[in-house]
mmCIF file of C-alpha atoms and ligand atoms in Angstrom:
data_model
loop_
_atom_site.group_PDB
_atom_site.id
_atom_site.type_symbol
_atom_site.label_atom_id
_atom_site.label_comp_id
_atom_site.label_asym_id
_atom_site.label_seq_id
_atom_site.Cartn_x
_atom_site.Cartn_y
_atom_site.Cartn_z
ATOM 1 C CA UNK P 1 7.611 -7.874 -37.680
ATOM 2 C CA UNK P 2 10.483 -5.575 -36.830
ATOM 3 C CA UNK P 3 11.536 -3.407 -39.724
ATOM 4 C CA UNK P 4 13.641 -0.613 -38.329
ATOM 5 C CA UNK P 5 17.161 -0.754 -37.032
ATOM 6 C CA UNK P 6 17.704 1.039 -33.794
ATOM 7 C CA UNK P 7 20.702 3.233 -32.943
ATOM 8 C CA UNK P 8 23.384 1.231 -31.297
ATOM 9 C CA UNK P 9 25.652 2.968 -28.842
ATOM 10 C CA UNK P 10 28.977 2.692 -27.090
ATOM 11 C CA UNK P 11 28.848 1.058 -23.686
ATOM 12 C CA UNK P 12 30.728 2.552 -20.769
ATOM 13 C CA UNK P 13 33.879 0.818 -19.707
ATOM 14 C CA UNK P 14 35.434 1.319 -16.342
ATOM 15 C CA UNK P 15 36.215 -0.271 -13.042
ATOM 16 C CA UNK P 16 33.741 -2.536 -11.313
ATOM 17 C CA UNK P 17 32.232 -0.693 -8.362
ATOM 18 C CA UNK P 18 30.330 -3.585 -6.858
ATOM 19 C CA UNK P 19 28.777 -2.967 -3.506
ATOM 20 C CA UNK P 20 29.053 0.814 -3.356
ATOM 21 C CA UNK P 21 26.630 2.504 -5.669
ATOM 22 C CA UNK P 22 25.699 6.112 -5.081
ATOM 23 C CA UNK P 23 22.427 7.261 -6.665
ATOM 24 C CA UNK P 24 22.319 7.100 -10.451
ATOM 25 C CA UNK P 25 25.698 5.441 -10.661
ATOM 26 C CA UNK P 26 26.723 4.065 -14.029
ATOM 27 C CA UNK P 27 28.211 0.623 -13.519
ATOM 28 C CA UNK P 28 30.317 -0.934 -16.170
ATOM 29 C CA UNK P 29 30.722 -4.602 -15.629
ATOM 30 C CA UNK P 30 33.706 -6.101 -17.389
ATOM 31 C CA UNK P 31 35.679 -8.387 -15.150
ATOM 32 C CA UNK P 32 37.262 -10.952 -17.426
ATOM 33 C CA UNK P 33 38.964 -12.487 -14.385
ATOM 34 C CA UNK P 34 35.616 -13.377 -12.850
ATOM 35 C CA UNK P 35 34.346 -14.752 -16.148
ATOM 36 C CA UNK P 36 37.367 -17.025 -16.511
ATOM 37 C CA UNK P 37 37.131 -18.159 -12.910
ATOM 38 C CA UNK P 38 33.478 -19.012 -13.287
ATOM 39 C CA UNK P 39 33.442 -20.643 -16.685
ATOM 40 C CA UNK P 40 36.885 -22.148 -16.896
ATOM 41 C CA UNK P 41 37.394 -20.464 -20.279
ATOM 42 C CA UNK P 42 40.743 -18.983 -21.260
ATOM 43 C CA UNK P 43 39.454 -15.532 -22.168
ATOM 44 C CA UNK P 44 36.187 -13.613 -22.516
ATOM 45 C CA UNK P 45 34.442 -14.005 -25.863
ATOM 46 C CA UNK P 46 31.061 -13.404 -27.458
ATOM 47 C CA UNK P 47 28.794 -16.413 -27.356
ATOM 48 C CA UNK P 48 27.131 -17.745 -30.479
ATOM 49 C CA UNK P 49 23.610 -16.434 -30.818
ATOM 50 C CA UNK P 50 21.049 -18.402 -28.795
ATOM 51 C CA UNK P 51 23.534 -20.200 -26.537
ATOM 52 C CA UNK P 52 23.399 -19.418 -22.856
ATOM 53 C CA UNK P 53 26.631 -18.617 -21.069
ATOM 54 C CA UNK P 54 27.833 -21.107 -18.455
ATOM 55 C CA UNK P 55 27.589 -19.258 -15.168
ATOM 56 C CA UNK P 56 25.798 -21.849 -13.041
ATOM 57 C CA UNK P 57 29.006 -22.659 -11.216
ATOM 58 C CA UNK P 58 29.898 -19.043 -10.502
ATOM 59 C CA UNK P 59 29.992 -18.291 -6.794
ATOM 60 C CA UNK P 60 29.365 -14.593 -7.480
ATOM 61 C CA UNK P 61 26.250 -15.269 -9.506
ATOM 62 C CA UNK P 62 25.113 -17.871 -6.993
ATOM 63 C CA UNK P 63 25.151 -15.079 -4.391
ATOM 64 C CA UNK P 64 21.913 -13.814 -6.015
ATOM 65 C CA UNK P 65 20.057 -17.005 -6.857
ATOM 66 C CA UNK P 66 16.968 -15.999 -8.814
ATOM 67 C CA UNK P 67 15.662 -18.181 -11.621
ATOM 68 C CA UNK P 68 14.341 -15.976 -14.447
ATOM 69 C CA UNK P 69 10.619 -16.603 -14.935
ATOM 70 C CA UNK P 70 9.181 -17.657 -18.344
ATOM 71 C CA UNK P 71 12.624 -17.257 -19.908
ATOM 72 C CA UNK P 72 11.812 -19.262 -23.056
ATOM 73 C CA UNK P 73 8.699 -17.148 -23.663
ATOM 74 C CA UNK P 74 10.625 -13.898 -23.092
ATOM 75 C CA UNK P 75 13.335 -14.989 -25.545
ATOM 76 C CA UNK P 76 10.603 -15.822 -28.056
ATOM 77 C CA UNK P 77 8.978 -12.373 -27.688
ATOM 78 C CA UNK P 78 12.356 -10.743 -28.420
ATOM 79 C CA UNK P 79 13.520 -13.258 -31.037
ATOM 80 C CA UNK P 80 13.269 -10.741 -33.914
ATOM 81 C CA UNK P 81 14.852 -7.857 -32.000
ATOM 82 C CA UNK P 82 17.025 -5.614 -34.214
ATOM 83 C CA UNK P 83 20.505 -4.440 -33.216
ATOM 84 C CA UNK P 84 20.374 -1.665 -30.648
ATOM 85 C CA UNK P 85 19.805 -1.265 -26.918
ATOM 86 C CA UNK P 86 17.722 -3.688 -24.863
ATOM 87 C CA UNK P 87 16.199 -1.998 -21.822
ATOM 88 C CA UNK P 88 15.752 -4.203 -18.762
ATOM 89 C CA UNK P 89 13.804 -1.960 -16.400
ATOM 90 C CA UNK P 90 13.851 -4.502 -13.530
ATOM 91 C CA UNK P 91 17.339 -5.912 -13.870
ATOM 92 C CA UNK P 92 17.452 -7.958 -10.631
ATOM 93 C CA UNK P 93 20.300 -10.461 -10.925
ATOM 94 C CA UNK P 94 20.290 -10.041 -14.749
ATOM 95 C CA UNK P 95 18.913 -13.553 -15.348
ATOM 96 C CA UNK P 96 16.747 -12.448 -18.276
ATOM 97 C CA UNK P 97 19.259 -9.840 -19.445
ATOM 98 C CA UNK P 98 22.156 -12.307 -19.708
ATOM 99 C CA UNK P 99 20.023 -14.682 -21.795
ATOM 100 C CA UNK P 100 18.804 -11.875 -24.086
ATOM 101 C CA UNK P 101 22.356 -10.568 -24.654
ATOM 102 C CA UNK P 102 23.613 -14.102 -25.295
ATOM 103 C CA UNK P 103 20.915 -14.580 -27.937
ATOM 104 C CA UNK P 104 21.598 -11.236 -29.702
ATOM 105 C CA UNK P 105 25.278 -10.636 -30.406
ATOM 106 C CA UNK P 106 24.796 -7.016 -31.566
ATOM 107 C CA UNK P 107 22.523 -5.868 -28.782
ATOM 108 C CA UNK P 108 23.726 -3.857 -25.776
ATOM 109 C CA UNK P 109 22.006 -3.639 -22.407
ATOM 110 C CA UNK P 110 20.700 -0.697 -20.430
ATOM 111 C CA UNK P 111 19.763 -2.252 -17.079
ATOM 112 C CA UNK P 112 17.845 -0.385 -14.386
ATOM 113 C CA UNK P 113 17.147 -1.345 -10.802
ATOM 114 C CA UNK P 114 16.426 0.670 -7.685
ATOM 115 C CA UNK P 115 18.149 -1.881 -5.452
ATOM 116 C CA UNK P 116 21.917 -1.537 -5.095
ATOM 117 C CA UNK P 117 22.299 -5.208 -4.080
ATOM 118 C CA UNK P 118 20.554 -6.285 -7.284
ATOM 119 C CA UNK P 119 22.779 -4.029 -9.405
ATOM 120 C CA UNK P 120 25.921 -5.440 -7.810
ATOM 121 C CA UNK P 121 24.689 -8.994 -8.401
ATOM 122 C CA UNK P 122 23.749 -8.162 -11.993
ATOM 123 C CA UNK P 123 27.204 -6.703 -12.658
ATOM 124 C CA UNK P 124 28.757 -9.901 -11.294
ATOM 125 C CA UNK P 125 26.524 -12.148 -13.348
ATOM 126 C CA UNK P 126 27.166 -10.194 -16.565
ATOM 127 C CA UNK P 127 30.921 -10.297 -15.898
ATOM 128 C CA UNK P 128 30.805 -14.022 -15.208
ATOM 129 C CA UNK P 129 29.008 -14.537 -18.528
ATOM 130 C CA UNK P 130 31.585 -12.444 -20.397
ATOM 131 C CA UNK P 131 28.893 -9.885 -21.264
ATOM 132 C CA UNK P 132 29.903 -7.037 -18.964
ATOM 133 C CA UNK P 133 31.424 -4.957 -21.762
ATOM 134 C CA UNK P 134 28.009 -4.751 -23.440
ATOM 135 C CA UNK P 135 26.159 -3.554 -20.344
ATOM 136 C CA UNK P 136 25.380 -0.194 -18.784
ATOM 137 C CA UNK P 137 23.670 -0.433 -15.401
ATOM 138 C CA UNK P 138 21.862 2.454 -13.744
ATOM 139 C CA UNK P 139 20.404 2.795 -10.311
ATOM 140 C CA UNK P 140 16.994 4.380 -10.857
ATOM 141 C CA UNK P 141 13.295 3.852 -10.325
ATOM 142 C CA UNK P 142 11.663 2.620 -13.473
ATOM 143 C CA UNK P 143 9.116 5.421 -13.750
ATOM 144 C CA UNK P 144 12.083 7.614 -14.727
ATOM 145 C CA UNK P 145 12.899 5.336 -17.654
ATOM 146 C CA UNK P 146 12.355 8.146 -20.183
ATOM 147 C CA UNK P 147 14.955 10.355 -18.494
ATOM 148 C CA UNK P 148 17.399 7.458 -18.085
ATOM 149 C CA UNK P 149 17.189 6.556 -21.781
ATOM 150 C CA UNK P 150 17.533 10.203 -22.772
ATOM 151 C CA UNK P 151 20.421 10.715 -20.327
ATOM 152 C CA UNK P 152 22.300 7.875 -22.003
ATOM 153 C CA UNK P 153 21.795 9.547 -25.387
ATOM 154 C CA UNK P 154 19.983 6.517 -26.760
ATOM 155 C CA UNK P 155 16.813 8.046 -28.236
ATOM 156 C CA UNK P 156 14.893 4.798 -28.686
ATOM 157 C CA UNK P 157 15.296 1.180 -27.541
ATOM 158 C CA UNK P 158 15.125 -2.066 -29.506
ATOM 159 C CA UNK P 159 13.150 -3.891 -26.800
ATOM 160 C CA UNK P 160 12.084 -3.436 -23.172
ATOM 161 C CA UNK P 161 11.327 -5.822 -20.317
ATOM 162 C CA UNK P 162 9.605 -5.330 -16.947
ATOM 163 C CA UNK P 163 9.741 -8.350 -14.617
ATOM 164 C CA UNK P 164 7.769 -6.893 -11.733
ATOM 165 C CA UNK P 165 7.903 -7.348 -7.988
ATOM 166 C CA UNK P 166 10.770 -8.545 -5.858
ATOM 167 C CA UNK P 167 13.473 -11.070 -6.603
ATOM 168 C CA UNK P 168 14.006 -14.293 -4.651
ATOM 169 C CA UNK P 169 17.131 -12.925 -2.876
ATOM 170 C CA UNK P 170 15.217 -9.845 -1.708
ATOM 171 C CA UNK P 171 12.794 -12.278 -0.043
ATOM 172 C CA UNK P 172 15.510 -14.559 1.249
ATOM 173 C CA UNK P 173 17.726 -11.993 2.958
ATOM 174 C CA UNK P 174 16.096 -11.695 6.381
ATOM 175 C CA UNK P 175 17.065 -8.112 7.149
ATOM 176 C CA UNK P 176 15.246 -6.798 4.058
ATOM 177 C CA UNK P 177 12.060 -7.524 6.034
ATOM 178 C CA UNK P 178 10.015 -8.804 3.051
ATOM 179 C CA UNK P 179 9.349 -12.261 4.432
ATOM 180 C CA UNK P 180 7.327 -13.712 7.302
ATOM 181 C CA UNK P 181 9.725 -16.687 7.251
ATOM 182 C CA UNK P 182 12.548 -14.904 9.085
ATOM 183 C CA UNK P 183 12.411 -12.571 12.070
ATOM 184 C CA UNK P 184 13.686 -9.132 11.055
ATOM 185 C CA UNK P 185 12.835 -5.430 11.232
ATOM 186 C CA UNK P 186 9.856 -4.524 9.040
ATOM 187 C CA UNK P 187 11.654 -2.670 6.254
ATOM 188 C CA UNK P 188 10.447 -3.881 2.788
ATOM 189 C CA UNK P 189 12.000 -0.974 0.856
ATOM 190 C CA UNK P 190 13.580 -2.058 -2.417
ATOM 191 C CA UNK P 191 15.534 1.207 -2.391
ATOM 192 C CA UNK P 192 16.848 1.408 1.164
ATOM 193 C CA UNK P 193 18.155 4.935 0.719
ATOM 194 C CA UNK P 194 14.730 6.583 0.955
ATOM 195 C CA UNK P 195 11.038 6.313 1.708
ATOM 196 C CA UNK P 196 8.916 4.978 4.547
ATOM 197 C CA UNK P 197 9.339 1.438 5.870
ATOM 198 C CA UNK P 198 6.641 -1.153 6.562
ATOM 199 C CA UNK P 199 7.265 -0.522 10.292
ATOM 200 C CA UNK P 200 6.395 3.169 9.809
ATOM 201 C CA UNK P 201 3.104 2.155 8.180
ATOM 202 C CA UNK P 202 1.967 -0.571 10.597
ATOM 203 C CA UNK P 203 2.878 1.518 13.637
ATOM 204 C CA UNK P 204 1.416 4.848 12.573
ATOM 205 C CA UNK P 205 -1.314 4.538 9.895
ATOM 206 C CA UNK P 206 -4.949 4.949 10.962
ATOM 207 C CA UNK P 207 -6.876 1.677 11.211
ATOM 208 C CA UNK P 208 -9.133 2.501 8.215
ATOM 209 C CA UNK P 209 -6.108 3.404 6.100
ATOM 210 C CA UNK P 210 -4.363 0.145 7.030
ATOM 211 C CA UNK P 211 -7.498 -1.836 6.175
ATOM 212 C CA UNK P 212 -7.722 -0.091 2.798
ATOM 213 C CA UNK P 213 -4.051 -0.811 2.007
ATOM 214 C CA UNK P 214 -4.445 -4.502 2.855
ATOM 215 C CA UNK P 215 -7.749 -4.913 0.983
ATOM 216 C CA UNK P 216 -6.729 -2.986 -2.137
ATOM 217 C CA UNK P 217 -3.214 -4.356 -2.565
ATOM 218 C CA UNK P 218 -3.928 -8.008 -1.907
ATOM 219 C CA UNK P 219 -7.704 -8.677 -2.055
ATOM 220 C CA UNK P 220 -7.467 -9.893 1.586
ATOM 221 C CA UNK P 221 -11.008 -10.760 2.826
ATOM 222 C CA UNK P 222 -10.117 -10.132 6.450
ATOM 223 C CA UNK P 223 -8.418 -6.755 5.940
ATOM 224 C CA UNK P 224 -10.639 -5.031 8.540
ATOM 225 C CA UNK P 225 -9.953 -7.626 11.248
ATOM 226 C CA UNK P 226 -6.236 -7.618 10.496
ATOM 227 C CA UNK P 227 -6.019 -3.807 10.638
ATOM 228 C CA UNK P 228 -7.872 -3.795 13.989
ATOM 229 C CA UNK P 229 -5.509 -6.436 15.398
ATOM 230 C CA UNK P 230 -2.420 -4.552 14.221
ATOM 231 C CA UNK P 231 -3.575 -1.324 15.867
ATOM 232 C CA UNK P 232 -4.421 -3.188 19.107
ATOM 233 C CA UNK P 233 -0.956 -4.785 19.245
ATOM 234 C CA UNK P 234 1.200 -1.722 18.522
ATOM 235 C CA UNK P 235 4.108 -1.307 18.509
ATOM 236 C CA UNK P 236 4.607 -4.121 16.004
ATOM 237 C CA UNK P 237 8.182 -5.221 16.667
ATOM 238 C CA UNK P 238 9.153 -7.018 13.455
ATOM 239 C CA UNK P 239 8.200 -9.531 10.766
ATOM 240 C CA UNK P 240 7.543 -12.462 13.137
ATOM 241 C CA UNK P 241 5.415 -10.319 15.450
ATOM 242 C CA UNK P 242 3.374 -9.055 12.483
ATOM 243 C CA UNK P 243 2.945 -12.600 11.145
ATOM 244 C CA UNK P 244 1.654 -13.724 14.574
ATOM 245 C CA UNK P 245 -0.805 -10.817 14.809
ATOM 246 C CA UNK P 246 -2.177 -11.472 11.305
ATOM 247 C CA UNK P 247 -2.437 -15.228 11.869
ATOM 248 C CA UNK P 248 -4.360 -14.732 15.101
ATOM 249 C CA UNK P 249 -6.718 -12.233 13.411
ATOM 250 C CA UNK P 250 -7.794 -14.686 10.700
ATOM 251 C CA UNK P 251 -10.538 -17.245 11.504
ATOM 252 C CA UNK P 252 -9.011 -20.634 12.379
ATOM 253 C CA UNK P 253 -10.745 -22.480 9.521
ATOM 254 C CA UNK P 254 -9.322 -20.068 6.922
ATOM 255 C CA UNK P 255 -5.795 -20.185 8.348
ATOM 256 C CA UNK P 256 -5.334 -23.693 7.036
ATOM 257 C CA UNK P 257 -6.093 -22.762 3.413
ATOM 258 C CA UNK P 258 -4.114 -20.978 0.655
ATOM 259 C CA UNK P 259 -0.565 -20.744 2.022
ATOM 260 C CA UNK P 260 0.702 -18.743 4.996
ATOM 261 C CA UNK P 261 -2.075 -16.600 6.535
ATOM 262 C CA UNK P 262 0.194 -13.527 6.556
ATOM 263 C CA UNK P 263 1.223 -13.841 2.900
ATOM 264 C CA UNK P 264 -1.339 -11.382 1.514
ATOM 265 C CA UNK P 265 -0.792 -8.784 4.255
ATOM 266 C CA UNK P 266 2.984 -8.836 3.662
ATOM 267 C CA UNK P 267 2.391 -8.454 -0.085
ATOM 268 C CA UNK P 268 0.020 -5.525 0.505
ATOM 269 C CA UNK P 269 2.531 -3.721 2.724
ATOM 270 C CA UNK P 270 5.389 -4.284 0.278
ATOM 271 C CA UNK P 271 3.287 -2.815 -2.551
ATOM 272 C CA UNK P 272 2.442 0.212 -0.386
ATOM 273 C CA UNK P 273 6.016 0.794 0.810
ATOM 274 C CA UNK P 274 7.355 0.745 -2.754
ATOM 275 C CA UNK P 275 4.317 2.522 -4.277
ATOM 276 C CA UNK P 276 4.258 -0.244 -6.840
ATOM 277 C CA UNK P 277 0.759 0.312 -8.247
ATOM 278 C CA UNK P 278 1.063 4.117 -8.500
ATOM 279 C CA UNK P 279 4.366 3.953 -10.346
ATOM 280 C CA UNK P 280 3.532 1.162 -12.772
ATOM 281 C CA UNK P 281 1.227 2.934 -15.281
ATOM 282 C CA UNK P 282 3.594 5.922 -15.467
ATOM 283 C CA UNK P 283 6.542 3.603 -16.105
ATOM 284 C CA UNK P 284 4.779 1.517 -18.756
ATOM 285 C CA UNK P 285 3.590 4.576 -20.696
ATOM 286 C CA UNK P 286 7.135 5.978 -20.587
ATOM 287 C CA UNK P 287 8.566 2.653 -21.815
ATOM 288 C CA UNK P 288 6.093 2.473 -24.720
ATOM 289 C CA UNK P 289 7.112 6.007 -25.585
ATOM 290 C CA UNK P 290 10.819 5.116 -25.946
ATOM 291 C CA UNK P 291 10.253 1.980 -28.047
ATOM 292 C CA UNK P 292 11.588 2.213 -31.602
ATOM 293 C CA UNK P 293 9.034 1.445 -34.318
ATOM 294 C CA UNK P 294 8.723 -2.359 -34.408
ATOM 295 C CA UNK P 295 10.322 -2.770 -30.943
ATOM 296 C CA UNK P 296 8.568 -4.829 -28.285
ATOM 297 C CA UNK P 297 7.680 -4.357 -24.630
ATOM 298 C CA UNK P 298 7.151 -7.476 -22.480
ATOM 299 C CA UNK P 299 5.791 -7.340 -18.922
ATOM 300 C CA UNK P 300 5.704 -10.125 -16.340
ATOM 301 C CA UNK P 301 3.316 -9.413 -13.462
ATOM 302 C CA UNK P 302 2.644 -11.498 -10.368
ATOM 303 C CA UNK P 303 -0.750 -10.512 -8.982
ATOM 304 C CA UNK P 304 -4.105 -9.411 -10.307
ATOM 305 C CA UNK P 305 -3.713 -5.732 -9.335
ATOM 306 C CA UNK P 306 -0.518 -5.469 -11.382
ATOM 307 C CA UNK P 307 -1.902 -7.439 -14.321
ATOM 308 C CA UNK P 308 -5.006 -5.193 -14.471
ATOM 309 C CA UNK P 309 -2.767 -2.132 -14.798
ATOM 310 C CA UNK P 310 -0.549 -3.752 -17.448
ATOM 311 C CA UNK P 311 -3.605 -4.799 -19.465
ATOM 312 C CA UNK P 312 -5.189 -1.364 -19.188
ATOM 313 C CA UNK P 313 -2.054 0.587 -20.221
ATOM 314 C CA UNK P 314 -1.415 -1.755 -23.143
ATOM 315 C CA UNK P 315 -5.073 -1.488 -24.235
ATOM 316 C CA UNK P 316 -4.903 2.297 -24.006
ATOM 317 C CA UNK P 317 -1.859 2.314 -26.331
ATOM 318 C CA UNK P 318 -3.459 -0.247 -28.627
ATOM 319 C CA UNK P 319 -6.618 1.840 -29.092
ATOM 320 C CA UNK P 320 -4.905 5.222 -28.793
ATOM 321 C CA UNK P 321 -7.377 5.903 -25.968
ATOM 322 C CA UNK P 322 -10.321 5.713 -28.420
ATOM 323 C CA UNK P 323 -13.605 6.551 -26.705
ATOM 324 C CA UNK P 324 -15.939 5.623 -29.602
ATOM 325 C CA UNK P 325 -18.583 2.895 -29.178
ATOM 326 C CA UNK P 326 -17.369 -0.633 -29.887
ATOM 327 C CA UNK P 327 -18.188 -1.756 -33.437
ATOM 328 C CA UNK P 328 -18.402 1.799 -34.818
ATOM 329 C CA UNK P 329 -15.607 3.383 -36.860
ATOM 330 C CA UNK P 330 -13.393 5.639 -34.753
ATOM 331 C CA UNK P 331 -14.422 9.264 -35.015
ATOM 332 C CA UNK P 332 -12.503 10.654 -32.047
ATOM 333 C CA UNK P 333 -9.140 10.882 -33.796
ATOM 334 C CA UNK P 334 -7.399 8.368 -31.504
ATOM 335 C CA UNK P 335 -4.039 7.130 -32.818
ATOM 336 C CA UNK P 336 -2.983 3.599 -31.752
ATOM 337 C CA UNK P 337 0.736 3.296 -31.047
ATOM 338 C CA UNK P 338 1.134 -0.461 -30.482
ATOM 339 C CA UNK P 339 -0.292 -3.816 -31.491
ATOM 340 C CA UNK P 340 -0.711 -6.758 -29.148
ATOM 341 C CA UNK P 341 1.828 -9.591 -29.462
ATOM 342 C CA UNK P 342 0.415 -13.083 -29.084
ATOM 343 C CA UNK P 343 2.360 -15.045 -26.514
ATOM 344 C CA UNK P 344 1.893 -17.722 -23.909
ATOM 345 C CA UNK P 345 0.266 -15.931 -20.942
ATOM 346 C CA UNK P 346 1.320 -18.290 -18.109
ATOM 347 C CA UNK P 347 4.290 -20.478 -17.197
ATOM 348 C CA UNK P 348 4.172 -24.156 -18.153
ATOM 349 C CA UNK P 349 3.269 -26.689 -15.437
ATOM 350 C CA UNK P 350 6.854 -28.005 -15.653
ATOM 351 C CA UNK P 351 8.291 -24.550 -14.912
ATOM 352 C CA UNK P 352 5.811 -23.942 -12.095
ATOM 353 C CA UNK P 353 6.776 -27.238 -10.521
ATOM 354 C CA UNK P 354 10.478 -26.365 -10.683
ATOM 355 C CA UNK P 355 10.034 -22.712 -9.690
ATOM 356 C CA UNK P 356 6.898 -22.011 -7.604
ATOM 357 C CA UNK P 357 7.413 -18.259 -8.094
ATOM 358 C CA UNK P 358 6.382 -18.748 -11.748
ATOM 359 C CA UNK P 359 2.906 -19.975 -10.739
ATOM 360 C CA UNK P 360 1.412 -16.494 -10.471
ATOM 361 C CA UNK P 361 3.298 -14.988 -13.443
ATOM 362 C CA UNK P 362 1.291 -13.405 -16.278
ATOM 363 C CA UNK P 363 3.063 -12.307 -19.467
ATOM 364 C CA UNK P 364 1.777 -9.585 -21.777
ATOM 365 C CA UNK P 365 3.592 -7.995 -24.721
ATOM 366 C CA UNK P 366 3.030 -5.280 -27.310
ATOM 367 C CA UNK P 367 4.924 -4.096 -30.395
ATOM 368 C CA UNK P 368 5.291 -0.464 -31.407
ATOM 369 C CA UNK P 369 3.599 0.200 -34.728
ATOM 370 C CA UNK P 370 5.938 1.127 -37.607
ATOM 371 C CA UNK P 371 3.829 4.240 -38.127
ATOM 372 C CA UNK P 372 3.999 5.421 -34.514
ATOM 373 C CA UNK P 373 5.923 8.660 -34.153
ATOM 374 C CA UNK P 374 7.678 9.575 -30.907
HETATM 375 C C1 SAM Q 1 11.617 -9.998 -10.197
HETATM 376 S S1 SAM Q 1 13.071 -9.089 -9.996
HETATM 377 C C2 SAM Q 1 13.802 -9.145 -11.606
HETATM 378 C C3 SAM Q 1 14.609 -10.385 -11.822
HETATM 379 C C4 SAM Q 1 15.329 -10.397 -13.147
HETATM 380 N N1 SAM Q 1 14.414 -10.406 -14.266
HETATM 381 C C5 SAM Q 1 16.254 -11.600 -13.239
HETATM 382 O O1 SAM Q 1 16.028 -12.455 -14.105
HETATM 383 O O2 SAM Q 1 17.205 -11.689 -12.464
HETATM 384 C C6 SAM Q 1 12.469 -7.459 -9.978
HETATM 385 C C7 SAM Q 1 13.541 -6.401 -9.773
HETATM 386 O O3 SAM Q 1 12.937 -5.153 -10.078
HETATM 387 C C8 SAM Q 1 13.369 -4.198 -9.158
HETATM 388 N N2 SAM Q 1 12.330 -3.180 -9.074
HETATM 389 C C9 SAM Q 1 11.069 -3.320 -8.620
HETATM 390 N N3 SAM Q 1 10.406 -2.163 -8.702
HETATM 391 C C10 SAM Q 1 11.268 -1.265 -9.253
HETATM 392 C C11 SAM Q 1 11.172 0.116 -9.602
HETATM 393 N N4 SAM Q 1 10.073 0.815 -9.375
HETATM 394 N N5 SAM Q 1 12.230 0.705 -10.176
HETATM 395 C C12 SAM Q 1 13.387 0.011 -10.387
HETATM 396 N N6 SAM Q 1 13.543 -1.286 -10.059
HETATM 397 C C13 SAM Q 1 12.497 -1.923 -9.504
HETATM 398 C C14 SAM Q 1 13.571 -4.951 -7.857
HETATM 399 O O4 SAM Q 1 14.514 -4.285 -7.035
HETATM 400 C C15 SAM Q 1 14.063 -6.317 -8.350
HETATM 401 O O5 SAM Q 1 15.464 -6.383 -8.353
#
């Protein structure tokens, strides 16, 4: 149960700067014109609590078509959220964020994403829903969440969400290089302004290193064979070439099972390029740290490696890192900072049928203890 109110703060207002976001840009999203065009309403207004804004017909929001996963369950986790700032650390197209703001009239949004295309789409979607004036968007990597929150002068947040991985549009835009479905350069960076690309890795990493990346990041049984085939076929020219190499490296009988044969290798490379598993524990600990007493953190993960990290960080906070033997009273002085929140762990069959991306989703949530001190 949430007992403490959290500081609310003034949101930034200013011109929309869609499409051109320098690092760490603050985007204020408040285009009433877009909202009216998309909803047919006469002027922007706050929506009654719990009702979703009508943006389905908005061309701007359709430009980033990503259905938010386990939305009903996320809204349930945050149903008792006090007034204050909701932190969406993986804003994407703001699908979850728009629904959370619509359900909580006195909550403002601090949205973070490292992808400038996602931030532009989120700004559009928030504008179209008439919620832009309550949103501050920041381009940042989520492991810096502590600094971002502090930089905004917020202190603590009323709730925080991580919806991990990539969004549907990142997969669907060929030139991002995430997908084996379209031929494109092997990029896979969510933040295209820095870092190594998937092409750099497949064309220069040692065979053993490649095999380790593929095995560790995707549990691929044939990682060794795939790494050998990649090295033998260098230079790898693009996504289609890589998909062909991987397919040919996998035994014919296995190729016909479990989706596209290159799916796991592409996932493994994406995780490596974006350092997803290294960053995650740092980010989650930082997010738990900025939760107000009674505030909740919800995390949606999409593969076992991610879920293991989420579970372990949450357990560490739940036990305070206690090292005493199970069943014995704690004598090591550990101080728990959160309690686990019971929630549905997986998407319903109906949602999975409608949105296949939801099939691998796992939801975990914790609540900061009222006694926890920052
Ligand atoms: C699954 S999408 C989120 C979709 C969003 N919940 C919605 O409903 O529209 C994940 C987003 O997180 C972003 N992301 C992934 N890793 C990140 C990181 N380390 N720092 C900041 N953003 C990240 C991606 O760029 C992507 O836009």
